[in-house]
Amino acid sequence: MRMTLLRFSRAATAGLVAAAALTAAAHSAEAADSLGSAAAGQGRYFGTAVAASHLDEADYVSTLNREFSSATPENEMKWDATEPSRGTFTFAAADQVVDHARSRGMDVRGHTLVWHSQLPSWVSGLGAADLRTAMNNHINGVMGHYKGRIHSWDVVNEAFQDGGSGARRNSPFQDKLGNGFIEEAFRTARAADPAAKLCYNDYNTDGVNAKSTAVYNMVKDFKSRGVPIDCVGFQGHFNSASPVPSDLQANLQRFADLGVDVQITELDIEGSGTAQADSYSRVVEACLAVDRCTGITVWGVTDKYSWRSGGTPLLFDGDYQEKPAYDAVLTTLGGDGGGEPGDGTATCTATYTRTADWNSGYNGQVTITAGSEPIGSWATTVTFASPQQVQATWNATPAWGGGNVMTARPSWNGSLAAGASTTFGFTVAKNGSDAAPTVGACTAS
């Protein structure tokens, strides 16, 4: 299992260096009862596409907060949403998604910077020189706004044709700038935010075929010449006419062998019942079998808001009920779905200390200590005073209930010998309140 960076460090102010996210060595997966926590036990994230327009719906938000550890703005970062007129950037909707995700300790994937679709009309009318300037200005403008807050960017999206040609897709960028536009976009993106992972993303590339091989050859060329590319996204839109390919794992592995991470970025599988559940399991199994498959994103929280809603392709139905596919994914990730820990005789305690403090925020640490018997997992709640806001967490997988109540479960550090301890921490923006959080009882299993 790959070592995984447990996320986030907070920028320092007034001479304070905020706590850095810790790097955890490989550990066997702990049983967990949410998609995000189960995936974290495997050293991976489990994310979803998020629409800002649904963040005022209680069931949507509670499911998002409970289940997922990564968020991708569904449409809010695309060119028509962020730069509808040349040089005028609008980030309000995307900011909603990013701020919500980061306040819950989620990573954010940026989607997408350069794509032939959802372009404002002014882009297509530009000549070559103007288009090159506009493309680079757009990358710099969007990435500059979110610098330091985005884990991975889909820098270029869907640049290759379907079918057996392996050719580039016709688009304003391809037609006017030629093959070099992808390389230029990646080089511009690296300069704009050197810390962000830079990905190429496409569909119908999940198996070994002419299109995926064309992408493979591009990535191989980029790696050989030092063009900055860190990851490749495989969208994963499947149905009965386009099922999960039998060579998905082999295809992911050949890209990983080039020295890039691979990610399932837009997974949805039309269908229902056992057949849909089995297909989801195969995708998760393929990712887990490839060391550099760092995570999976499903393209939406609930069937009712899916872009393919008629095919009921997601893990939660229109009433936010877990489908058989959800149970299959959780089981494949090593989760138990068995509810709260604490059904046995094992015990633990949770104690809180403030480890750092500055005018606008503080770092807190909770120590979990096993009782007289070993434990396999633990959970505790931390309630923050309003209007405080959690900006980062480490060594725990957070889930959010009503208000400012965070349920923390282990990200990798669940197993403790009798009397042994582990810690998790968080960075909090005070927003005018210096009150200490309240830590609930620790439950163990």
PDB file of C-alpha atoms in Angstrom, residues 7 35-37 39-40 44-50 63-64 67-73 106-109 264-268 280 294-301 314-316 329 333:
ATOM      1  CA  ARG A   7      -4.019  16.260   4.457  1.00  0.00           C
ATOM      2  CA  LEU A  35     -17.040   5.551   1.991  1.00  0.00           C
ATOM      3  CA  GLY A  36     -14.459   8.188   2.853  1.00  0.00           C
ATOM      4  CA  SER A  37     -13.227   6.517   6.031  1.00  0.00           C
ATOM      5  CA  ALA A  39     -11.115   4.459   1.469  1.00  0.00           C
ATOM      6  CA  ALA A  40      -8.776   6.295   3.840  1.00  0.00           C
ATOM      7  CA  ARG A  44      -7.114   6.507  -0.898  1.00  0.00           C
ATOM      8  CA  TYR A  45      -9.851   9.128  -1.108  1.00  0.00           C
ATOM      9  CA  PHE A  46     -13.482   8.572  -2.064  1.00  0.00           C
ATOM     10  CA  GLY A  47     -15.062  11.687  -3.516  1.00  0.00           C
ATOM     11  CA  THR A  48     -18.094  13.017  -5.320  1.00  0.00           C
ATOM     12  CA  ALA A  49     -19.061  15.762  -7.710  1.00  0.00           C
ATOM     13  CA  VAL A  50     -20.762  18.589  -5.816  1.00  0.00           C
ATOM     14  CA  THR A  63     -24.893  12.661   2.908  1.00  0.00           C
ATOM     15  CA  LEU A  64     -22.014  14.595   1.374  1.00  0.00           C
ATOM     16  CA  GLU A  67     -19.710   9.795   3.237  1.00  0.00           C
ATOM     17  CA  PHE A  68     -17.079  11.599   1.165  1.00  0.00           C
ATOM     18  CA  SER A  69     -13.501  12.761   1.661  1.00  0.00           C
ATOM     19  CA  SER A  70     -13.036  14.634  -1.624  1.00  0.00           C
ATOM     20  CA  ALA A  71     -15.169  17.032  -3.663  1.00  0.00           C
ATOM     21  CA  THR A  72     -15.125  18.053  -7.331  1.00  0.00           C
ATOM     22  CA  PRO A  73     -17.183  21.092  -8.398  1.00  0.00           C
ATOM     23  CA  MET A 106     -12.135  17.267   2.279  1.00  0.00           C
ATOM     24  CA  ASP A 107      -9.636  17.496  -0.547  1.00  0.00           C
ATOM     25  CA  VAL A 108     -10.827  19.354  -3.662  1.00  0.00           C
ATOM     26  CA  ARG A 109     -10.260  18.359  -7.289  1.00  0.00           C
ATOM     27  CA  ILE A 264     -11.272   7.279 -11.286  1.00  0.00           C
ATOM     28  CA  THR A 265     -12.743  10.743 -11.690  1.00  0.00           C
ATOM     29  CA  GLU A 266     -16.421  10.667 -12.758  1.00  0.00           C
ATOM     30  CA  LEU A 267     -17.716   7.209 -11.920  1.00  0.00           C
ATOM     31  CA  ASP A 268     -21.370   6.392 -12.534  1.00  0.00           C
ATOM     32  CA  TYR A 280     -19.095  -0.928  -8.905  1.00  0.00           C
ATOM     33  CA  THR A 294      -5.041   7.298  -5.417  1.00  0.00           C
ATOM     34  CA  GLY A 295      -8.812   7.635  -5.326  1.00  0.00           C
ATOM     35  CA  ILE A 296     -12.284   7.371  -6.783  1.00  0.00           C
ATOM     36  CA  THR A 297     -14.862  10.086  -7.434  1.00  0.00           C
ATOM     37  CA  VAL A 298     -18.492   9.284  -8.205  1.00  0.00           C
ATOM     38  CA  TRP A 299     -20.241  11.841 -10.390  1.00  0.00           C
ATOM     39  CA  GLY A 300     -22.877  12.978  -7.963  1.00  0.00           C
ATOM     40  CA  VAL A 301     -24.384  12.314  -4.552  1.00  0.00           C
ATOM     41  CA  LEU A 314     -25.175   6.473  -8.367  1.00  0.00           C
ATOM     42  CA  LEU A 315     -24.805   4.964  -4.899  1.00  0.00           C
ATOM     43  CA  PHE A 316     -27.750   6.756  -3.270  1.00  0.00           C
ATOM     44  CA  VAL A 329     -18.428  -0.444  -2.597  1.00  0.00           C
ATOM     45  CA  LEU A 333     -13.128  -0.940   0.492  1.00  0.00           C
TER      46      LEU A 333
END
